[in-house]
GROMACS .gro file of C-alpha atoms in nm:
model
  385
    1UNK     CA    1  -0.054  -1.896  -1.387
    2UNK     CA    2  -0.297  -1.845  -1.687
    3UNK     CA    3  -0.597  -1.625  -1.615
    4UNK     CA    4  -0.860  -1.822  -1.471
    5UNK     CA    5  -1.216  -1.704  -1.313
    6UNK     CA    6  -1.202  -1.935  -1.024
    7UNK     CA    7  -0.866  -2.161  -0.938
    8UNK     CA    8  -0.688  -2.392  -0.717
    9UNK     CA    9  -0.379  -2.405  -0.701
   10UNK     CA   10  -0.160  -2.678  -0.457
   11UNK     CA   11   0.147  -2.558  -0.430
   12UNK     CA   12   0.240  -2.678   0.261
   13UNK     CA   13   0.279  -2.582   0.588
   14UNK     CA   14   0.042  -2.715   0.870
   15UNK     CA   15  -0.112  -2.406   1.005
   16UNK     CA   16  -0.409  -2.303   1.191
   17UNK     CA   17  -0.461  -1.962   0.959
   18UNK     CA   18  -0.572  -1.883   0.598
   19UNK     CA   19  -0.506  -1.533   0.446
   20UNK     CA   20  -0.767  -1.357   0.256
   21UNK     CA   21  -0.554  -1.110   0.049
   22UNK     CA   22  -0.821  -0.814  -0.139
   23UNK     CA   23  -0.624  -0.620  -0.451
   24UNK     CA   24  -0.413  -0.925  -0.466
   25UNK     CA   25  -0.313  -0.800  -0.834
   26UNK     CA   26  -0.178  -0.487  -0.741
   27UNK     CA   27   0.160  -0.375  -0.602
   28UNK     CA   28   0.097  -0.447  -0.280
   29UNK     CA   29  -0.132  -0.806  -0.339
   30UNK     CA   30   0.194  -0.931  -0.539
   31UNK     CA   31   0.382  -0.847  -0.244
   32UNK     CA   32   0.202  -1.017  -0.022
   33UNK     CA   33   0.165  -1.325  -0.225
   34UNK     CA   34   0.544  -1.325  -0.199
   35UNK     CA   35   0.554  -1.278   0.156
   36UNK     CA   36   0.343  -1.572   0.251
   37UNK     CA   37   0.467  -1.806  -0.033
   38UNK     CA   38   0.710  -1.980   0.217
   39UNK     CA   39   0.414  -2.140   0.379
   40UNK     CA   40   0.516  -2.087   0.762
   41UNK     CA   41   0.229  -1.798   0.864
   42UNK     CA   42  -0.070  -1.990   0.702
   43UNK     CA   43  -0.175  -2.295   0.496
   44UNK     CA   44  -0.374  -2.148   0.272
   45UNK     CA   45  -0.397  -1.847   0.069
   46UNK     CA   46  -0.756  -1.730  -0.098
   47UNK     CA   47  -0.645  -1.415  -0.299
   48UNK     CA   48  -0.921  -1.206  -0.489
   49UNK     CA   49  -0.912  -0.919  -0.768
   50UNK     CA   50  -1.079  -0.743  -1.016
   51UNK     CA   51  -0.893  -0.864  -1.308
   52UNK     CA   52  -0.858  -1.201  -1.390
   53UNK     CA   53  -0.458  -1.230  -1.397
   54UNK     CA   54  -0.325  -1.416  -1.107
   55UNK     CA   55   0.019  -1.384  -0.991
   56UNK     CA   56   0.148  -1.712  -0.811
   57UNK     CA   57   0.500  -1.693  -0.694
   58UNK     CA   58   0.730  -2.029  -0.664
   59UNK     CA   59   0.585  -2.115  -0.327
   60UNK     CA   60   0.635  -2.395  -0.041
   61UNK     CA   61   0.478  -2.765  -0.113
   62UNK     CA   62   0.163  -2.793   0.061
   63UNK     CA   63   0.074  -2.448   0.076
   64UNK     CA   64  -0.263  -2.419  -0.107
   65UNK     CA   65  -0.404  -2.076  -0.354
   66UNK     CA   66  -0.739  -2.034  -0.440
   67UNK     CA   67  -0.833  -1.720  -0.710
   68UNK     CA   68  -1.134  -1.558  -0.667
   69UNK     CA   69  -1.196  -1.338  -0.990
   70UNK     CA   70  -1.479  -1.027  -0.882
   71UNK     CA   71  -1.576  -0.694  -0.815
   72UNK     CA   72  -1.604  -0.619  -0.414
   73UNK     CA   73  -1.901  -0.432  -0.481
   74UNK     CA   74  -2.097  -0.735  -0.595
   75UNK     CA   75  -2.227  -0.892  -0.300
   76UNK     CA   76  -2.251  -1.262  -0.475
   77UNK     CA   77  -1.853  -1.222  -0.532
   78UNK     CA   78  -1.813  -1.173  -0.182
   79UNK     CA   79  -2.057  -1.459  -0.075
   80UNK     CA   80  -1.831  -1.691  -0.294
   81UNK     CA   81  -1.548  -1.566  -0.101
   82UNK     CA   82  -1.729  -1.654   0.230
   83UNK     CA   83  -1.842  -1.994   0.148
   84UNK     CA   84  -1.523  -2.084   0.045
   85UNK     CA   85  -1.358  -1.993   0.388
   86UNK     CA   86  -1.597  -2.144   0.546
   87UNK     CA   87  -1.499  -2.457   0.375
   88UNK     CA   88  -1.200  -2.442   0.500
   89UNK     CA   89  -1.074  -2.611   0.814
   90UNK     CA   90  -0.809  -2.333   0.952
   91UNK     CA   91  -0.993  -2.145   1.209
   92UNK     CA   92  -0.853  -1.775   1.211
   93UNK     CA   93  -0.915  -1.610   0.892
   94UNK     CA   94  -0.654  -1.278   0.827
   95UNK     CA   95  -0.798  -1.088   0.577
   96UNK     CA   96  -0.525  -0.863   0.409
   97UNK     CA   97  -0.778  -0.522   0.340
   98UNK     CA   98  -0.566  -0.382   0.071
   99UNK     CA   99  -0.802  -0.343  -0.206
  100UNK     CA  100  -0.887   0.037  -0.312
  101UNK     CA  101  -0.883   0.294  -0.576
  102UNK     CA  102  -0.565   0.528  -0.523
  103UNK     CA  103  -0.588   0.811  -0.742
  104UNK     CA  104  -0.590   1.181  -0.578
  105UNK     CA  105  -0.755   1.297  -0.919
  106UNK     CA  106  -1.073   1.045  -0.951
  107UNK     CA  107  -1.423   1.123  -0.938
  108UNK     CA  108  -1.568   1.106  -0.565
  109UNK     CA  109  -1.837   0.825  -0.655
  110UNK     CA  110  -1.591   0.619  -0.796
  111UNK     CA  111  -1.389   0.647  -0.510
  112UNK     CA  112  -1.643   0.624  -0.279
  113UNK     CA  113  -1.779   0.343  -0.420
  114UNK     CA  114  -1.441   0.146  -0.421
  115UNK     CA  115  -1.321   0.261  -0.113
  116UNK     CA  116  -1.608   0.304   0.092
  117UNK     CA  117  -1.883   0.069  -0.052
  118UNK     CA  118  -1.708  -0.245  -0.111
  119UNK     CA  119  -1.564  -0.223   0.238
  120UNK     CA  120  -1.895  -0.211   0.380
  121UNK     CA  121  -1.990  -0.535   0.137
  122UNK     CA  122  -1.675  -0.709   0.228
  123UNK     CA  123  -1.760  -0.676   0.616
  124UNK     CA  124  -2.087  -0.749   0.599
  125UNK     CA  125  -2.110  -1.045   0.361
  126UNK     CA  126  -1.805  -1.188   0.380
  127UNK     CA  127  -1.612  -1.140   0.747
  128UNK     CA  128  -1.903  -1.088   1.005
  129UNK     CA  129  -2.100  -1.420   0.908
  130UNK     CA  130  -1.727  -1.595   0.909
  131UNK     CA  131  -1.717  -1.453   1.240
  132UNK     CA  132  -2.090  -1.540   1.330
  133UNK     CA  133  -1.986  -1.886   1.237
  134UNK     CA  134  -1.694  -1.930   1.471
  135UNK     CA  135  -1.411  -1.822   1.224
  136UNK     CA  136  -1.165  -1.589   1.423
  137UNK     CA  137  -1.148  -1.321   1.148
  138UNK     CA  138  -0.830  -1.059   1.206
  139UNK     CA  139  -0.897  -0.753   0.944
  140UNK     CA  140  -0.576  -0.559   0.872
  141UNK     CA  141  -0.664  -0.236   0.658
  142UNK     CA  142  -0.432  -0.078   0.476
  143UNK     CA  143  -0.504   0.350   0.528
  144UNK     CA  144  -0.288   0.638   0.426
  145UNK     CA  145  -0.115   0.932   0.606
  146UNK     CA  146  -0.283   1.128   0.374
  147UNK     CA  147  -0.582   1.165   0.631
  148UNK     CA  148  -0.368   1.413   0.838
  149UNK     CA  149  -0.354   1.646   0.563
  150UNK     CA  150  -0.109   1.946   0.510
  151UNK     CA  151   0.067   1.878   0.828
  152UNK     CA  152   0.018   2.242   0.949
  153UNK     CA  153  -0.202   2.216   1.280
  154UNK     CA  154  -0.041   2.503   1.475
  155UNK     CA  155  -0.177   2.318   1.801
  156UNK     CA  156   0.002   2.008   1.722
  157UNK     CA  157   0.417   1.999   1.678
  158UNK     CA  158   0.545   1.718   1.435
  159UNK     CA  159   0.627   1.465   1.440
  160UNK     CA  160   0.227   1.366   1.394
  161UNK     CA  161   0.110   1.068   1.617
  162UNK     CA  162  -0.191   0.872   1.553
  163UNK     CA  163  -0.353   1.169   1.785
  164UNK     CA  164  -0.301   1.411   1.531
  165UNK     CA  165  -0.576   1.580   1.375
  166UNK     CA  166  -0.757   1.435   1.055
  167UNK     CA  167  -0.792   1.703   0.819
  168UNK     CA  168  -0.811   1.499   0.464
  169UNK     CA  169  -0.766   1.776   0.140
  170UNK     CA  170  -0.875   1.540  -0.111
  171UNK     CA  171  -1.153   1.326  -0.166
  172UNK     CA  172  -0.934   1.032  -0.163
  173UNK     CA  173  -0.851   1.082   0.186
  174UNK     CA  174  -1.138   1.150   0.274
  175UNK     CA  175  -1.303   0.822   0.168
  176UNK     CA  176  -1.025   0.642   0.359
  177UNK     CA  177  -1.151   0.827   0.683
  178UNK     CA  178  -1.492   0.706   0.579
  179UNK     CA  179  -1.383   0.367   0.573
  180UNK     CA  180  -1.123   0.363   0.912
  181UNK     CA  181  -1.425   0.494   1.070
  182UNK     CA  182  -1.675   0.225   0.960
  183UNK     CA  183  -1.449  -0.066   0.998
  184UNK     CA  184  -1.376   0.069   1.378
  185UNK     CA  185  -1.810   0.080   1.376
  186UNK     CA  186  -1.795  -0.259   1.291
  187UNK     CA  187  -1.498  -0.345   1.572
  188UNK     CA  188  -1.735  -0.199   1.852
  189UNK     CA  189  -2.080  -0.345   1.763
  190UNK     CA  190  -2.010  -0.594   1.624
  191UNK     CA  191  -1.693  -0.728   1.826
  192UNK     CA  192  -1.465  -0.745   1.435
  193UNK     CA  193  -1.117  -0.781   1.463
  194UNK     CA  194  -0.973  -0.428   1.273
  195UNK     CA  195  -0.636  -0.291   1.294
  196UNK     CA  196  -0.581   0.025   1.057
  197UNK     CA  197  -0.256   0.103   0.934
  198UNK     CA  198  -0.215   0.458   0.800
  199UNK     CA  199   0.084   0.374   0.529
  200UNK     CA  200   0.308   0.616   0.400
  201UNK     CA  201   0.401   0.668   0.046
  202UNK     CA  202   0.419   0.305  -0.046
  203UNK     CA  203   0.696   0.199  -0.342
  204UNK     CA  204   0.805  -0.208  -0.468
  205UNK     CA  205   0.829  -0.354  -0.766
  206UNK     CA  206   0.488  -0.360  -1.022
  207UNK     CA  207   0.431  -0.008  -0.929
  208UNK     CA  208   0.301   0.206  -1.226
  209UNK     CA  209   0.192   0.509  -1.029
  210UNK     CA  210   0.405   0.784  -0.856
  211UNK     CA  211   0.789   0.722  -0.783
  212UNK     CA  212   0.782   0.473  -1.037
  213UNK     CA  213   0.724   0.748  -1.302
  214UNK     CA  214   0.973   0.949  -1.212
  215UNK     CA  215   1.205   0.635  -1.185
  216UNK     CA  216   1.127   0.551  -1.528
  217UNK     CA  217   1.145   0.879  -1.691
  218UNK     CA  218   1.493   0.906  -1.557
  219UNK     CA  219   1.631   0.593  -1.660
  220UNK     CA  220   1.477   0.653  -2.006
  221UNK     CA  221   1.661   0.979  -1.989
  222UNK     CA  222   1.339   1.193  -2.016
  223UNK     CA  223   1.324   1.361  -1.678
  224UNK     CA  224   1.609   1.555  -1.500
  225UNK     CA  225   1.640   1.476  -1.152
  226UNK     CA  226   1.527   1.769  -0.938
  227UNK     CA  227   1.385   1.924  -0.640
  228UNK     CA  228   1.064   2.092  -0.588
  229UNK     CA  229   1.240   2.363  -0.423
  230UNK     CA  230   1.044   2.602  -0.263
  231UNK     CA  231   0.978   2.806   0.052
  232UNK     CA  232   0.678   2.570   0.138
  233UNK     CA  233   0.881   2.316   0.162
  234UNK     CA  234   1.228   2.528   0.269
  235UNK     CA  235   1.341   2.426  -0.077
  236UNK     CA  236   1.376   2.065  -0.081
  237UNK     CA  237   1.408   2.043   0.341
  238UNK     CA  238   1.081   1.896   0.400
  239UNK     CA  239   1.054   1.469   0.495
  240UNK     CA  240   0.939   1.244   0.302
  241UNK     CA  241   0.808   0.907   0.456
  242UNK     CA  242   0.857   0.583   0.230
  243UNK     CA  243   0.760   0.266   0.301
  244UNK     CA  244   0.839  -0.077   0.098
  245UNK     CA  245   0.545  -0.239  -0.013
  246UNK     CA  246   0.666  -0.599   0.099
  247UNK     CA  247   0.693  -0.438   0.434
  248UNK     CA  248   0.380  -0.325   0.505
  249UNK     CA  249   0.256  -0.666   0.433
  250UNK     CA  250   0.526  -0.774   0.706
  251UNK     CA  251   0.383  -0.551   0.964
  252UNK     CA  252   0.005  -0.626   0.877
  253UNK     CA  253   0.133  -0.959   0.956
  254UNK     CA  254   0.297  -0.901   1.244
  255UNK     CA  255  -0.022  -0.668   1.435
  256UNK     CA  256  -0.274  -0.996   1.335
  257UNK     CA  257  -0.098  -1.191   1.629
  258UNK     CA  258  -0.105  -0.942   1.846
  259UNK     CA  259  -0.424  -0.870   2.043
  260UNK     CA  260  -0.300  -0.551   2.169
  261UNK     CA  261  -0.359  -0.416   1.854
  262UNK     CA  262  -0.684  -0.489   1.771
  263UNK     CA  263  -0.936  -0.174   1.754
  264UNK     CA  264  -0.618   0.047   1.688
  265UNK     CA  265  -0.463   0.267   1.454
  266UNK     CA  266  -0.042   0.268   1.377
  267UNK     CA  267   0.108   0.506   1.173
  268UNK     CA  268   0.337   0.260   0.942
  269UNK     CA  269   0.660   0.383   0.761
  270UNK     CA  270   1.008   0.298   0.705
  271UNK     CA  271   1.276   0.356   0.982
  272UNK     CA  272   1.451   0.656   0.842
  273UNK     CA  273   1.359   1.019   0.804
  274UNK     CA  274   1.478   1.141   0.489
  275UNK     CA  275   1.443   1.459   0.302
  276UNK     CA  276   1.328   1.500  -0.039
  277UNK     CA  277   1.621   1.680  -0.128
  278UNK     CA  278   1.814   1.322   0.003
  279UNK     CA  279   1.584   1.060  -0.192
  280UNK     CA  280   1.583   1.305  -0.490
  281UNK     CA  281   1.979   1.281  -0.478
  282UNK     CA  282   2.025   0.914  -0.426
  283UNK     CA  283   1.748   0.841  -0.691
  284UNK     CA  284   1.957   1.049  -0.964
  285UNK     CA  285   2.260   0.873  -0.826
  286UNK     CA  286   2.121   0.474  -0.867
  287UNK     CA  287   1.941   0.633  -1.224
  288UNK     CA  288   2.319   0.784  -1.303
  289UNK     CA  289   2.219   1.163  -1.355
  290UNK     CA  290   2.334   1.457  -1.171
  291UNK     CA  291   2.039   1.627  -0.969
  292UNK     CA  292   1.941   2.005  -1.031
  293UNK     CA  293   1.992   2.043  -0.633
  294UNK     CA  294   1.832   2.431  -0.649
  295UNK     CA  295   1.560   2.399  -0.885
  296UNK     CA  296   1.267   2.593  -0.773
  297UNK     CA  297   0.926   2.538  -0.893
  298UNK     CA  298   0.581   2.637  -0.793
  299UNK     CA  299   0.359   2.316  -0.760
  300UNK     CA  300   0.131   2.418  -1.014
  301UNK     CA  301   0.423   2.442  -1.227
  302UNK     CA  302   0.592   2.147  -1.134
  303UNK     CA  303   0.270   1.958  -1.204
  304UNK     CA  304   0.251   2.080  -1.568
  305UNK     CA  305   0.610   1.976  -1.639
  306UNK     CA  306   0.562   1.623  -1.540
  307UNK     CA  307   0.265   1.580  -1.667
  308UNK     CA  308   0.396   1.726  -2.008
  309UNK     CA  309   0.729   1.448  -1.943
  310UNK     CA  310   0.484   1.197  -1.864
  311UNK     CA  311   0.278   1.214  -2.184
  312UNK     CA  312   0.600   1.214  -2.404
  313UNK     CA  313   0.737   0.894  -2.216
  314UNK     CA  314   0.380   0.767  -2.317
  315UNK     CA  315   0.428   0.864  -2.695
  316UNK     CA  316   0.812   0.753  -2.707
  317UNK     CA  317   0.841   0.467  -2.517
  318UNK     CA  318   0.485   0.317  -2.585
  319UNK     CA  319   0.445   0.243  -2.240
  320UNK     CA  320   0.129   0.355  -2.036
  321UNK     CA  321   0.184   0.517  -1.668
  322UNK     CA  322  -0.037   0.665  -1.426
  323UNK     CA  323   0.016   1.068  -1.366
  324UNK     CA  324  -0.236   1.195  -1.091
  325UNK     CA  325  -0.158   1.559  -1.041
  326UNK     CA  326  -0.345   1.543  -0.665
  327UNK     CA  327  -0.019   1.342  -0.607
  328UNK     CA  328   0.240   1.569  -0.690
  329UNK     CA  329   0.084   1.862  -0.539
  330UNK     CA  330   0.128   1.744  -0.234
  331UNK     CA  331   0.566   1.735  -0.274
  332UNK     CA  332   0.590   2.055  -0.084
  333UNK     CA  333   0.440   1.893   0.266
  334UNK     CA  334   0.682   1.803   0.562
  335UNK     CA  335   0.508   1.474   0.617
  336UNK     CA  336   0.671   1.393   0.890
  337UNK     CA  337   0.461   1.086   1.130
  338UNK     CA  338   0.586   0.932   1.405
  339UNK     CA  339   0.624   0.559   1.452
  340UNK     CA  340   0.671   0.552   1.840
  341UNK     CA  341   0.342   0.311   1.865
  342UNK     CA  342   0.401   0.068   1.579
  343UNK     CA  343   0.780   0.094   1.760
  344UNK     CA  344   0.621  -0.002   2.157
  345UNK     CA  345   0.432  -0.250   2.007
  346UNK     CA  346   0.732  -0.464   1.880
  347UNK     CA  347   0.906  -0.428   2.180
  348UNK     CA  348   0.603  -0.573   2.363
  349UNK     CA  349   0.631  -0.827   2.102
  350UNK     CA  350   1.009  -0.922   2.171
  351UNK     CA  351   1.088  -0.755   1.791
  352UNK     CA  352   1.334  -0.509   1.687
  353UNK     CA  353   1.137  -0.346   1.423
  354UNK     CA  354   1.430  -0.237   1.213
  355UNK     CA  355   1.412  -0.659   1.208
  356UNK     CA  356   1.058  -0.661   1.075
  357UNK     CA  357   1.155  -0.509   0.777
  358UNK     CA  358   1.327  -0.600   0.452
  359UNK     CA  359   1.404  -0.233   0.382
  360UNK     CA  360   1.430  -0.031   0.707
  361UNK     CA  361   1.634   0.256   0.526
  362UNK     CA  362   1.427   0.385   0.252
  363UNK     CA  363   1.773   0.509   0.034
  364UNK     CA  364   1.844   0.092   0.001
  365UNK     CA  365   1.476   0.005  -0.049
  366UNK     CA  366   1.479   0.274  -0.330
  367UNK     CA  367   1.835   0.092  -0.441
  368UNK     CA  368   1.716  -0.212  -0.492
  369UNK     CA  369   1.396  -0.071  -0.703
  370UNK     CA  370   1.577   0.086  -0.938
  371UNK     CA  371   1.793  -0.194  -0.983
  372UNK     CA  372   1.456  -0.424  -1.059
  373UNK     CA  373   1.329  -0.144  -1.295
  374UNK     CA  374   1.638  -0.127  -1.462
  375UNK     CA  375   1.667  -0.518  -1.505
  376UNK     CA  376   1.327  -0.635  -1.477
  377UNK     CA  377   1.049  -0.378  -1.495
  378UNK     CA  378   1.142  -0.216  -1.804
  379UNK     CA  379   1.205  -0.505  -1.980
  380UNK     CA  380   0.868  -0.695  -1.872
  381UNK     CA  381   0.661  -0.344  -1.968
  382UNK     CA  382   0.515  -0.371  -1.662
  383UNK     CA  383   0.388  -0.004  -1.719
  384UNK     CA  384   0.236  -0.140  -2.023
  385UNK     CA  385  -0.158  -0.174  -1.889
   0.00000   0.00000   0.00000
């Protein structure tokens, strides 16, 4: 669809729900465009982003998209955004909270300001006076691991439940804990539907930003395949947890029809428990390189040699990706969560989570990437922004 400041598109499926989808641009506001394009979880689909591009996929007849073009931090976006909805006959709104600046190595007021800010103007003029109104508004918000920090809290054994300690190292994290806490302010006094999913390192297809670089710098042939290897991390030993992006969508989904899990917090990865020394192998295998299995490197190192690879990609190839060094530094943690909640909760359900999700095994999920960079990605210069 050509860029348009305010569209509707008719693409139908009689349902009582409309999705509000935040970031719908992004990696993870594609995939969810995809996810609902089939028409049987809502009849409507009002999608809103900061850049005026708007991504409709082939979708099912009846099934209506509206395109909201805006910043979250203006307030008359968001009213827009409200009147619209309340326009609209469905009577449970699901907004899909995705929208946020993800860079480790931005400045704190931009961060706070898109991560903190705008969720405060979203709630306030957008989803409590569609609640006030008699919309039943169900707010899924998309978090990050990242909260817990280094993953070194001698009073609390891995793996880390939703229990485990907040202890945020970077000032991206730490605006995410701003906004999990007011969005649960909001689900106390004010009665809001939230349900916060702390995601773990998130990969699909449109990324531009971590695992896609090294992806694309070893299919380019730029970047040997190795292992952080050192004793933080008991040289390569340490798990990594992966999540496709399509699949967190699946599980926001999924927690918006159940009540249980409003006013909670689920830690949300993929079903395996990988090392990096395993993902590391199986990504040089898909990219067709041999991995340096031993390499040791401190991190401070490590982040001046991809940084250095990174800016020659960017002079050969032309193409633009994202290197935050906040990122990378944090290869040597044992992130290792535990799922056991998210897990109870589809069993409550009647769900075998392993079902839930497209890519339960992140070594197939990571297959099937590569395969899309190698075909698609590269050729549409989707890094090129």
């Amino acid at each position: 669809m050509a860029a348009h400041d305010h569209a509707v598109v008719h693409a139908s499926h009689a349902s009582d729900r409309v999705i509000l989808i935040t970031g719908a641009n992004g990696m993870v506001g594609r995939q969810a465009l995809e996810e609902y394009a089939d028409g049987k979880k809502a009849s409507h689909i009002l999608a809103t982003d900061i850049t005026p591009n708007f991504f409709v996929p082939a979708s099912s007849p009846g099934l209506t998209y509206e395109f909201i073009c805006g910043n979250l931090l203006d307030t008359r976006h968001l009213a827009r955004i409200r009147d619209s909805l309340l326009r609209r006959p469905e009577p449970v709104v699901v907004a899909d909270d995705i929208a946020a600046l993800f860079r480790y190595d931005a400045k704190w007021n931009d961060l706070y300001e898109c991560n903190v800010v705008a969720q405060k103007n979203l709630v306030e003029t957008t989803l409590l006076p569609l609640q006030e109104k008699g919309k039943s508004v169900r707010t899924e918000f998309w978090s990050a691991i990242a909260e817990y920090g280094n993953f070194d809290n001698p009073k609390y054994p891995l793996p880390a439940g939703e229990d485990y300690p907040l202890d945020p190292q970077d000032d991206y994290s730490k605006t995410k804990q701003i906004a999990e806490d007011l969005l649960l302010h909001y689900n106390r006094e004010h009665g809001l539907w939230v349900t916060i999913m702390r995601c773990g390192s998130i990969y699909g297809e449109w990324s531009r930003y971590g695992m896609a670089n090294a992806i694309v710098l070893q299919l380019l042939g730029m970047l040997e395949p190795l292992v952080m290897g050192t004793k933080q991390n008991r040289y390569g030993k340490n798990r990594v947890p992966l999540i496709y992006a399509r699949d967190t969508v699946r599980v926001a989904d999924f927690l918006s029809t159940r009540e249980s899990a409003n006013g909670r917090i689920f830690n949300v990865r993929d079903n395996s428990e990988y090392t990096l020394e395993t993902i590391a192998a199986a990504q040089a295998e898909e990219c067709d390189q041999k991995i340096f299995k031993h390499f040791r490197m401190r991190t401070e190192d490590f982040q001046e040699y991809i940084v250095a690879k990174v800016n020659a990609m960017s002079k050969e190839s032309g193409l633009s990706p994202v290197v935050d060094t906040g990122l990378t530094s944090k290869m040597h943690l044992d992130v290792f969560v535990s799922i056991d909640a998210l897990k109870r909760e589809c069993r409550d359900a009647g769900v075998n989570y392993e079902s839930l999700l497209l890519y339960p095994d992140s070594i197939r999920g990571l297959k099937h990437i590569i395969h899309w960079f190698k075909t698609t990605g590269l050729k549409e210069g989707y890094l090129d922004v």
